[in-house]
Short mmCIF file of C-alpha atoms in Angstrom, two decimals:
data_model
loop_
_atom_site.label_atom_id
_atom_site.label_comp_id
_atom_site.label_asym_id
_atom_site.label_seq_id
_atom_site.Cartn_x
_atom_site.Cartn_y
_atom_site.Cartn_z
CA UNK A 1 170.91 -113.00 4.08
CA UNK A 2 167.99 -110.98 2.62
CA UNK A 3 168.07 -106.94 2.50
CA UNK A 4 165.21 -105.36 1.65
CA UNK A 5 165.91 -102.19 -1.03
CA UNK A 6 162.73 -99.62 -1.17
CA UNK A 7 161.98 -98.46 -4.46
CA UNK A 8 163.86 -99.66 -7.96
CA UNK A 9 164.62 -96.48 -9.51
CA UNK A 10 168.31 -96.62 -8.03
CA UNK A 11 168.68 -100.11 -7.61
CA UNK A 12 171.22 -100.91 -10.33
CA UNK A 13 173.08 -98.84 -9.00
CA UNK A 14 173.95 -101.32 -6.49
CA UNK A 15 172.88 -104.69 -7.74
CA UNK A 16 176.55 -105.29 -9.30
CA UNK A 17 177.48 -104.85 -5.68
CA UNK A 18 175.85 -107.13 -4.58
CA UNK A 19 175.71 -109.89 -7.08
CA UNK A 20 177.85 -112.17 -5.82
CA UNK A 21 177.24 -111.70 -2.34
CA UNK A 22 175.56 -114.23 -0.46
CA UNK A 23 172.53 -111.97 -0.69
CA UNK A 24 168.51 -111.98 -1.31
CA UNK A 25 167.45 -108.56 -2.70
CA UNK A 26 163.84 -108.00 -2.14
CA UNK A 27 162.51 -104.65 -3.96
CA UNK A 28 159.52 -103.02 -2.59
CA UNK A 29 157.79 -100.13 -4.98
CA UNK A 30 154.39 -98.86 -5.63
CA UNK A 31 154.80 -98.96 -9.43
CA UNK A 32 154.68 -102.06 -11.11
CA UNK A 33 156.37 -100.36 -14.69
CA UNK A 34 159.46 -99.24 -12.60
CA UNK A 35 162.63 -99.50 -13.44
CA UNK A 36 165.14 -102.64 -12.99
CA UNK A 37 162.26 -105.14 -11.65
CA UNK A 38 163.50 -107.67 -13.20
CA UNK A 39 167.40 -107.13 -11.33
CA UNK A 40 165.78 -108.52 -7.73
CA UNK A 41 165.18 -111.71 -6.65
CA UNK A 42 161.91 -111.06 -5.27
CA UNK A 43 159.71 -107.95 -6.09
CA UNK A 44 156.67 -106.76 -3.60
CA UNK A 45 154.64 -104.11 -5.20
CA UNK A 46 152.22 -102.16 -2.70
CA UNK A 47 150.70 -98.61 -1.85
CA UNK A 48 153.09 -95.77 -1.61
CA UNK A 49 154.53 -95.00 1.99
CA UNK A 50 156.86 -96.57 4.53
CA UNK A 51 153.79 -99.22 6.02
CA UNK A 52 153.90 -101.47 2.92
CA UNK A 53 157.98 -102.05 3.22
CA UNK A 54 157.56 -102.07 6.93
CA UNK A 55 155.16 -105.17 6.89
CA UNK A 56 156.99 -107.14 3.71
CA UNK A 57 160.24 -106.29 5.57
CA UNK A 58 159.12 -108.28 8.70
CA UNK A 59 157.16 -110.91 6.86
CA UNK A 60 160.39 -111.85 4.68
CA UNK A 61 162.58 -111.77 8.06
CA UNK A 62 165.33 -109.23 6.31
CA UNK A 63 168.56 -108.58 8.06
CA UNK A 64 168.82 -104.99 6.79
CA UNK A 65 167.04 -102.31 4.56
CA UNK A 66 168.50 -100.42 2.45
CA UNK A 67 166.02 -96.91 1.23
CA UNK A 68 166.66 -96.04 -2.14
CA UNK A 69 164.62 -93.06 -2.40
CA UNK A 70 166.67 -89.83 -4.28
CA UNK A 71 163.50 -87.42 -3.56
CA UNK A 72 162.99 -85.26 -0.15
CA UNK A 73 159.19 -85.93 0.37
CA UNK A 74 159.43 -89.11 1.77
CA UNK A 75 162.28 -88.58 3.84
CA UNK A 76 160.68 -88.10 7.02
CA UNK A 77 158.14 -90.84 6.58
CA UNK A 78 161.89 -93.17 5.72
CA UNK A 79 162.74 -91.96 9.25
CA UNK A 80 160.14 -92.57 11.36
CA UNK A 81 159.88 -96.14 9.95
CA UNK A 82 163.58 -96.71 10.72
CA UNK A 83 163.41 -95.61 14.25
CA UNK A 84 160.62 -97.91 14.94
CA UNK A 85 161.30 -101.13 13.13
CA UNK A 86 165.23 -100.68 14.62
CA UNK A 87 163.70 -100.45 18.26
CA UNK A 88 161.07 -102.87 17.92
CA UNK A 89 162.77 -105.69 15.46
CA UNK A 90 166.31 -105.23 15.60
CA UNK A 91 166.51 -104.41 11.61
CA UNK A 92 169.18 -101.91 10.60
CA UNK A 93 167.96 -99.07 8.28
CA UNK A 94 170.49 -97.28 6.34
CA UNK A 95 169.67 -93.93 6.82
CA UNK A 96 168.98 -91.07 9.45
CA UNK A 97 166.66 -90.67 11.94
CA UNK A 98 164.03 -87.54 12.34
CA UNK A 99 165.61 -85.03 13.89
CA UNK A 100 168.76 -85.06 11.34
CA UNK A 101 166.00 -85.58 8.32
CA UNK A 102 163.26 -82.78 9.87
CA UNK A 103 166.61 -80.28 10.40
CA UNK A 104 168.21 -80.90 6.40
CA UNK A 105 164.94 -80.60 5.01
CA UNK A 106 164.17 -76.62 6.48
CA UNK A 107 166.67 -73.93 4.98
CA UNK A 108 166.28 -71.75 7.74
CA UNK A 109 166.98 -74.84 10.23
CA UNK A 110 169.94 -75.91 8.45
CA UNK A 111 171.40 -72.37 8.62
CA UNK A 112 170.33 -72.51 12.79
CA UNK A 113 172.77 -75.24 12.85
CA UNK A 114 175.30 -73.78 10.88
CA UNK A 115 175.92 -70.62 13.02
CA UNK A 116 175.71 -72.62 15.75
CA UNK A 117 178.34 -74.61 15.15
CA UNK A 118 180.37 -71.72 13.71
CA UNK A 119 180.59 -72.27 9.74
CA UNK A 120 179.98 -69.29 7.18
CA UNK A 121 176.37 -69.13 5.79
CA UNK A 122 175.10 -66.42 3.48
CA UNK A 123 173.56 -64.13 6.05
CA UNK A 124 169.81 -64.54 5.41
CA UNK A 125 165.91 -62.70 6.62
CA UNK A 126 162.62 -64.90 6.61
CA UNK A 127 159.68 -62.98 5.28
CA UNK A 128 156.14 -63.43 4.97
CA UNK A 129 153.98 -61.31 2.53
CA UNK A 130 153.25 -58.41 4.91
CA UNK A 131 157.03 -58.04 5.48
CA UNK A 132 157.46 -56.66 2.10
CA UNK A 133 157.14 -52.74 2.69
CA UNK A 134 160.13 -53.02 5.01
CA UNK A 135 162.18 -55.72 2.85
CA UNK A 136 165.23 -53.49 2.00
CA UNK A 137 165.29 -52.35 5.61
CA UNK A 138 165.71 -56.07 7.05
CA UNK A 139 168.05 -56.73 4.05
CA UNK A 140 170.07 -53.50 5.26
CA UNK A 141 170.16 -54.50 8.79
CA UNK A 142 172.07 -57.68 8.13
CA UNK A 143 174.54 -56.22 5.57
CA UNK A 144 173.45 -56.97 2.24
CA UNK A 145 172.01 -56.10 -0.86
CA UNK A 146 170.66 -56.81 -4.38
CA UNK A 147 171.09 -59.31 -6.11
CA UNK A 148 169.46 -61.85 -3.03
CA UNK A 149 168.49 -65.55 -3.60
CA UNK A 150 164.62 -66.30 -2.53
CA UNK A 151 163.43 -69.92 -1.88
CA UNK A 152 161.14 -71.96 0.01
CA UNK A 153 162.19 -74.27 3.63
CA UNK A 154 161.55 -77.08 1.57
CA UNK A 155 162.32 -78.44 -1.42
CA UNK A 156 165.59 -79.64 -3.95
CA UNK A 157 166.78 -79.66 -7.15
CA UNK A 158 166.54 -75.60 -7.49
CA UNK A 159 162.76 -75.75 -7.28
CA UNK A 160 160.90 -72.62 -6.03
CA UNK A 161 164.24 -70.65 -6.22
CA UNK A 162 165.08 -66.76 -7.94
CA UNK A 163 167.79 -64.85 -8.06
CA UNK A 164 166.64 -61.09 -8.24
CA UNK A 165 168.02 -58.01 -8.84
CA UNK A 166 165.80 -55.71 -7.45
CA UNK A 167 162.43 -55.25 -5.45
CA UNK A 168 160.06 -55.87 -8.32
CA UNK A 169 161.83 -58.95 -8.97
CA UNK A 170 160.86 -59.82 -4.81
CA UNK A 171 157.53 -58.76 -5.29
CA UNK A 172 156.63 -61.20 -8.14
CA UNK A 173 158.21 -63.81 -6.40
CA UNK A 174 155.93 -63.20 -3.29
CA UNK A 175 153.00 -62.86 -5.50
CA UNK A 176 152.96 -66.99 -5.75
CA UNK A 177 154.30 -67.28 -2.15
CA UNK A 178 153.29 -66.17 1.33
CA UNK A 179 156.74 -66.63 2.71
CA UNK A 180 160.12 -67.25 2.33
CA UNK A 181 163.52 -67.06 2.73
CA UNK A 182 165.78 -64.28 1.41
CA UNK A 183 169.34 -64.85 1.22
CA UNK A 184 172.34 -62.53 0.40
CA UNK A 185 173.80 -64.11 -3.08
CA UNK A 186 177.40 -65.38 -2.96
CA UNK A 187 178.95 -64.86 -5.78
CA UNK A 188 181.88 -67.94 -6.67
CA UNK A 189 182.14 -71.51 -7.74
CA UNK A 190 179.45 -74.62 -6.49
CA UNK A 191 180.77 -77.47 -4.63
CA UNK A 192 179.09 -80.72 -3.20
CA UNK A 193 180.60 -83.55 -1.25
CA UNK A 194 179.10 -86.65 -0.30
CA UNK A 195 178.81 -88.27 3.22
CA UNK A 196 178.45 -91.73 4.52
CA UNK A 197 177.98 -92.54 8.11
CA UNK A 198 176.70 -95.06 10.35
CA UNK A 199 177.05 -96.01 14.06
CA UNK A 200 178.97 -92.72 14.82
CA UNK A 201 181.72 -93.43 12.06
CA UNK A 202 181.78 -91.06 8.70
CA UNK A 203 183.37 -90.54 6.11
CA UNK A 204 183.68 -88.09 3.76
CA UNK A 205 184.42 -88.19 -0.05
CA UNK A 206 185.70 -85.75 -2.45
CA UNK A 207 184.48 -82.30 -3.70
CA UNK A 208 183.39 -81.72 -7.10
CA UNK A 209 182.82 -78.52 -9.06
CA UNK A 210 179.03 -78.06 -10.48
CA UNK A 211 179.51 -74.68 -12.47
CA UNK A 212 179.85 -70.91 -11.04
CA UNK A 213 176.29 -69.36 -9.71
CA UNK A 214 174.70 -66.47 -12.07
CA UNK A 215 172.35 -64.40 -11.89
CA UNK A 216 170.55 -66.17 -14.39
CA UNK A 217 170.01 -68.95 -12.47
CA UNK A 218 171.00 -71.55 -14.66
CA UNK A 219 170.73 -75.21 -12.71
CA UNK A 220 173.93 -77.55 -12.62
CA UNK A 221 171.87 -79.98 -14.11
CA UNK A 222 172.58 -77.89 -17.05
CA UNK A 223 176.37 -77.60 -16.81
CA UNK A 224 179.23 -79.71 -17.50
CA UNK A 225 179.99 -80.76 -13.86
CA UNK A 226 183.54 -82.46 -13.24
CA UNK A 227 185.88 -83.44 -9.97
CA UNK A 228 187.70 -83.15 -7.95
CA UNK A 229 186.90 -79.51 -7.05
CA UNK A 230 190.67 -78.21 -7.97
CA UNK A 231 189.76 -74.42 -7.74
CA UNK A 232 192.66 -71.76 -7.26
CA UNK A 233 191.89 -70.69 -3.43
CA UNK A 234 189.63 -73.96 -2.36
CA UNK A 235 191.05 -76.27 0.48
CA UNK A 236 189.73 -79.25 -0.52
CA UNK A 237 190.87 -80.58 2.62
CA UNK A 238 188.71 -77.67 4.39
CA UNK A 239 185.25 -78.87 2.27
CA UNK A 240 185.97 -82.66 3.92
CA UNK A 241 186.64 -81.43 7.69
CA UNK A 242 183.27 -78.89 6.75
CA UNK A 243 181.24 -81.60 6.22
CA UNK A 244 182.59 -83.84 8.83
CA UNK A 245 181.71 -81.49 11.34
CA UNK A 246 178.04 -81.54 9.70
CA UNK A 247 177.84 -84.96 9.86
CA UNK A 248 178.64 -85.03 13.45
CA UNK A 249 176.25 -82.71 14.70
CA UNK A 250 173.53 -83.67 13.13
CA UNK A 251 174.84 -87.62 13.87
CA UNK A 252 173.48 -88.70 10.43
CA UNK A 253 173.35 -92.63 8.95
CA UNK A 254 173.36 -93.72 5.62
CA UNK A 255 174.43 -91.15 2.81
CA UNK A 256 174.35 -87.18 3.36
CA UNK A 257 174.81 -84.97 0.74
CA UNK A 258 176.04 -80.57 1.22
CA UNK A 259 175.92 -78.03 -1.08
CA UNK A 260 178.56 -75.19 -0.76
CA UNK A 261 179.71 -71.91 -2.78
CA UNK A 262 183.38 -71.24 -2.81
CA UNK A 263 183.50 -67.21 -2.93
CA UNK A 264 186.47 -67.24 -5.13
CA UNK A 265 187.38 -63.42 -4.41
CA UNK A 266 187.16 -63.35 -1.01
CA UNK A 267 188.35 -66.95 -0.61
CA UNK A 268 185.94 -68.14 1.91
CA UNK A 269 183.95 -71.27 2.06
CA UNK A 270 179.91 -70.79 2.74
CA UNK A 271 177.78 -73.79 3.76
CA UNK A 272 174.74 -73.87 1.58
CA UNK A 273 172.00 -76.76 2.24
CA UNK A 274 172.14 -80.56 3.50
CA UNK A 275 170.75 -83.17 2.33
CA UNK A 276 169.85 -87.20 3.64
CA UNK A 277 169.57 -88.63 0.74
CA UNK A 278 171.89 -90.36 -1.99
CA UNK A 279 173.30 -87.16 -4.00
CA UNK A 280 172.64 -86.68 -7.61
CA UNK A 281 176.56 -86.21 -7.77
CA UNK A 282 177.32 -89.99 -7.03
CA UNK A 283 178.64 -91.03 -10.48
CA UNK A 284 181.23 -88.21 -10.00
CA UNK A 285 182.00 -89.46 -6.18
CA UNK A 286 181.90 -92.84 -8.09
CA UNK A 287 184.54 -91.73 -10.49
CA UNK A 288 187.17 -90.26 -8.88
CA UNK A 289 187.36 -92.54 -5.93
CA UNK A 290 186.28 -95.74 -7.14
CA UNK A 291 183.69 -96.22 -4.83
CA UNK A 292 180.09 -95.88 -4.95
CA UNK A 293 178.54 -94.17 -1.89
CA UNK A 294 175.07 -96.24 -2.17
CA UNK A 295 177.39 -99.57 -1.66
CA UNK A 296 178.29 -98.26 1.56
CA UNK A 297 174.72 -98.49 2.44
CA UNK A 298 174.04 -102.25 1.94
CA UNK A 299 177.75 -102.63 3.87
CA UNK A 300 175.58 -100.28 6.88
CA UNK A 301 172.88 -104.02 7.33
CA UNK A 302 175.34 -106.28 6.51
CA UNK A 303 177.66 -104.88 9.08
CA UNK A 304 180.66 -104.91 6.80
CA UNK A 305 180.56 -101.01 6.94
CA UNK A 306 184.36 -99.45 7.97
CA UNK A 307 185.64 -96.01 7.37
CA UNK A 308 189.24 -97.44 7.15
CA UNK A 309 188.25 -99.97 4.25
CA UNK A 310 186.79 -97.12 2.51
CA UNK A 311 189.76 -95.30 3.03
CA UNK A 312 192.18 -97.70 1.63
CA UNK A 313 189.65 -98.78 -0.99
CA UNK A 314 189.84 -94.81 -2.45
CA UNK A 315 191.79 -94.35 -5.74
CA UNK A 316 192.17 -90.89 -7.23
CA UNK A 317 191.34 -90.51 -10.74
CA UNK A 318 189.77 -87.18 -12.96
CA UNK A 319 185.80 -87.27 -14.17
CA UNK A 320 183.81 -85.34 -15.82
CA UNK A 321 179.74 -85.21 -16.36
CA UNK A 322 178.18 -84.04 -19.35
CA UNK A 323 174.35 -83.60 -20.03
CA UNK A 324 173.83 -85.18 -23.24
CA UNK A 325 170.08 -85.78 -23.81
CA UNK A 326 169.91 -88.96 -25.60
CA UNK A 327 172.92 -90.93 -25.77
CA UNK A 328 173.35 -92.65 -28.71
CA UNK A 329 176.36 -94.91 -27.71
CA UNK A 330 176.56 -97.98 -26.08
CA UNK A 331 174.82 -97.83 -22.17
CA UNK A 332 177.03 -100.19 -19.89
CA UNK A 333 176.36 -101.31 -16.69
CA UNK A 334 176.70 -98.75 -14.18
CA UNK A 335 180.28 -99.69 -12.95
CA UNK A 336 183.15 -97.89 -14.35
CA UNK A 337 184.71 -100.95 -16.68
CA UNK A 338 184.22 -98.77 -19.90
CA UNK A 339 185.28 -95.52 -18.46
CA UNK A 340 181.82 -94.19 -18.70
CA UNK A 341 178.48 -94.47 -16.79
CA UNK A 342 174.68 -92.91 -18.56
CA UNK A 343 172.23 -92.02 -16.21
CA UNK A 344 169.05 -90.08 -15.85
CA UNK A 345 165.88 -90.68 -17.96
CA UNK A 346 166.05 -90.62 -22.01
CA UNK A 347 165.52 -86.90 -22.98
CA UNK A 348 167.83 -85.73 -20.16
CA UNK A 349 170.71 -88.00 -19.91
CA UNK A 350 174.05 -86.95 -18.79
CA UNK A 351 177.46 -89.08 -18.97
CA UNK A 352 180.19 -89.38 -15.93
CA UNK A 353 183.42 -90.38 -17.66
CA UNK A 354 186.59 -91.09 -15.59
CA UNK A 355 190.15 -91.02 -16.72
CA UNK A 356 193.68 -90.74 -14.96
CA UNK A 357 194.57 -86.92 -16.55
CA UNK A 358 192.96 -84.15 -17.28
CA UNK A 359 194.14 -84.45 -20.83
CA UNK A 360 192.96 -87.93 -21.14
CA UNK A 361 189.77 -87.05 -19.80
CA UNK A 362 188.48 -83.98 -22.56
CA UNK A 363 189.59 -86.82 -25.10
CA UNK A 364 187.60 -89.38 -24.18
CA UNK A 365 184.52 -86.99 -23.22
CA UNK A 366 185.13 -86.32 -26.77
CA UNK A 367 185.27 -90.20 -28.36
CA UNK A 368 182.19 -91.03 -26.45
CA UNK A 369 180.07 -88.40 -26.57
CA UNK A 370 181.06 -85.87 -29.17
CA UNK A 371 181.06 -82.71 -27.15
CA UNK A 372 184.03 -80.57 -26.55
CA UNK A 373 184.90 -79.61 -22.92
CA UNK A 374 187.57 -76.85 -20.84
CA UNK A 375 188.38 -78.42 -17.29
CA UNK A 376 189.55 -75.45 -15.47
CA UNK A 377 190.29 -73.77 -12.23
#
């Protein structure tokens, strides 16, 4: 069987997986220097886009492709590929089609779907630049007040996002933008879960805890990040059914990942953003369950893929991630036989470690990377 994986970046992520499985892995990227070239069997380098993997995808005769692609640009382009390759050739694709990619990729669309399907969701105004005289009358008129989030529709990882205090702070942050959304700030803890689903069958992982919000804005790249979410007041049962309900609406393949801020005052649960993507949490999803959400992908085109497996495949252990910037241990192999995985480029590298207490865990975050950390609720 060959499966075709587009772009390298993330593929050793699964190539233990699928080592030895009776599988040809054939890597399509646009950059010959990538990363983990040298783990495929075959490697097609081509122009950037979703034509060159099309065409090498139907020239090798692949059973499945698997889109390895962490970054929201693409996305859509991933889509529309999938939907017409799966119509026209029969060739699975694990991940979503348009509609669920074109509504997790607008803020203000996401939050459309979230009211209509009932969930909490900061309440929110879209402005453009001429809106600006009446600003604190449109923030009024839904309720709330300074400090409010601005960002753009589009776009991850925290870009093009502020947290201001007042309306000078607004009008800077219009002075590089024409629009924008403006969102009340919830003040509590930040959760994400992961998703996998394909064929109309999901499953949903475990929360984990990425640091309080602030005022200052500080990303959780930043923070020590750990899991599962145990937060006095947090249902983690409630996240789960949340995002199952997500996932159902917006009938999503391959791996879905939600962002969510537990008010911890008020005790309420507010859906944030969605993403169709894998989730820059994985190696925390990784290590408290034992299994790796982009796995479930290649199981997706090799039709192995069952939510009851992955149930009974789940363990429950304690992790913890810690941004490091050059790790100057040993770097294993990204499976969890040394009770530790390093990811991210050189510079910026964090460590997941997994252990079966919390005790045990701040000691060996400790041995192997010499940082001191508080797991708390």
């Amino acid at each position: 069987m060959k499966i075709l994986f587009i772009g390298s970046r993330l593929f050793d992520d699964v190539e233990p997986y699928i080592r030895n499985k009776d599988i040809t892995s054939i890597v399509t990227e646009s950059n010959k220097n990538a990363d983990n070239l040298d783990l495929a069997d075959e490697v097609f380098i081509g122009p950037r886009g979703m034509v060159f993997p099309y065409n090498v995808a139907i020239e090798q005769n692949v059973s499945g492709i698997v889109p390895l692609i962490g970054i929201d640009p693409p996305l859509v382009d991933v889509a529309s590929m999938k939907e017409k390759i799966e119509e026209e050739y029969g060739i699975p694709v694990a991940s979503s089609c348009v509609k669920p990619v074109r509504i997790a990729a607008n803020k203000s669309k996401t939050k459309e779907l979230y009211n209509s399907i009932g969930l909490n969701t900061p309440e929110s105004v879209y402005l453009k630049k001429e809106d600006l005289d009446n600003f604190e009358d449109m923030i009024h008129s839904k309720g709330f007040d300074y400090p409010v989030v601005l960002k753009q529709n589009a776009g991850q990882g925290g870009k093009d996002i502020s947290i201001v205090e007042d309306f000078e702070g607004v009008k800077k942050y219009f002075e590089e933008f024409d629009e924008g959304l403006c969102e009340n700030f919830i003040e509590g803890a930040e959760i994400s879960i992961e998703t996998v689903g394909w064929k109309d069958n999901y499953y949903t992982f475990v929360p984990v805890y990425k640091g309080d919000t602030s005022v200052n804005g500080s990303h959780p790249i930043t923070r020590v990040r750990y899991g599962p979410a145990n937060i006095d007041g947090l249902d983690n049962e409630e996240v789960r059914q949340t995002a199952l309900k997500i996932a159902k609406t917006l009938k999503i393949e391959g791996n879905m990942d939600l962002d969510f801020i537990f008010d911890r005052k008020a005790k309420k649960l507010y859906s944030i953003e969605a993403n169709t993507r894998p989730s820059g949490t994985r190696y925390l999803t990784f290590a408290i369950t034992n299994v790796n959400p982009l796995h479930k992908l290649v199981d997706m085109v090799t039709g192995e893929f069952d939510v009851n497996k992955i149930a009974n495949e789940v363990e429950n252990h304690y992790c913890a991630e810690v941004p490091v910037g050059t790790f100057e241990g040993e770097i294993p192999e990204k499976t969890y036989n040394n009770d530790y995985i390093v990811h991210g480029p050189v510079g910026y590298q964090r460590v997941t470690v997994r252990a079966d207490s919390v005790d045990e865990l701040i000691k060996k975050v400790k041995d192997i990377t010499g940082k001191d950390i508080e797991i708390h609720n």
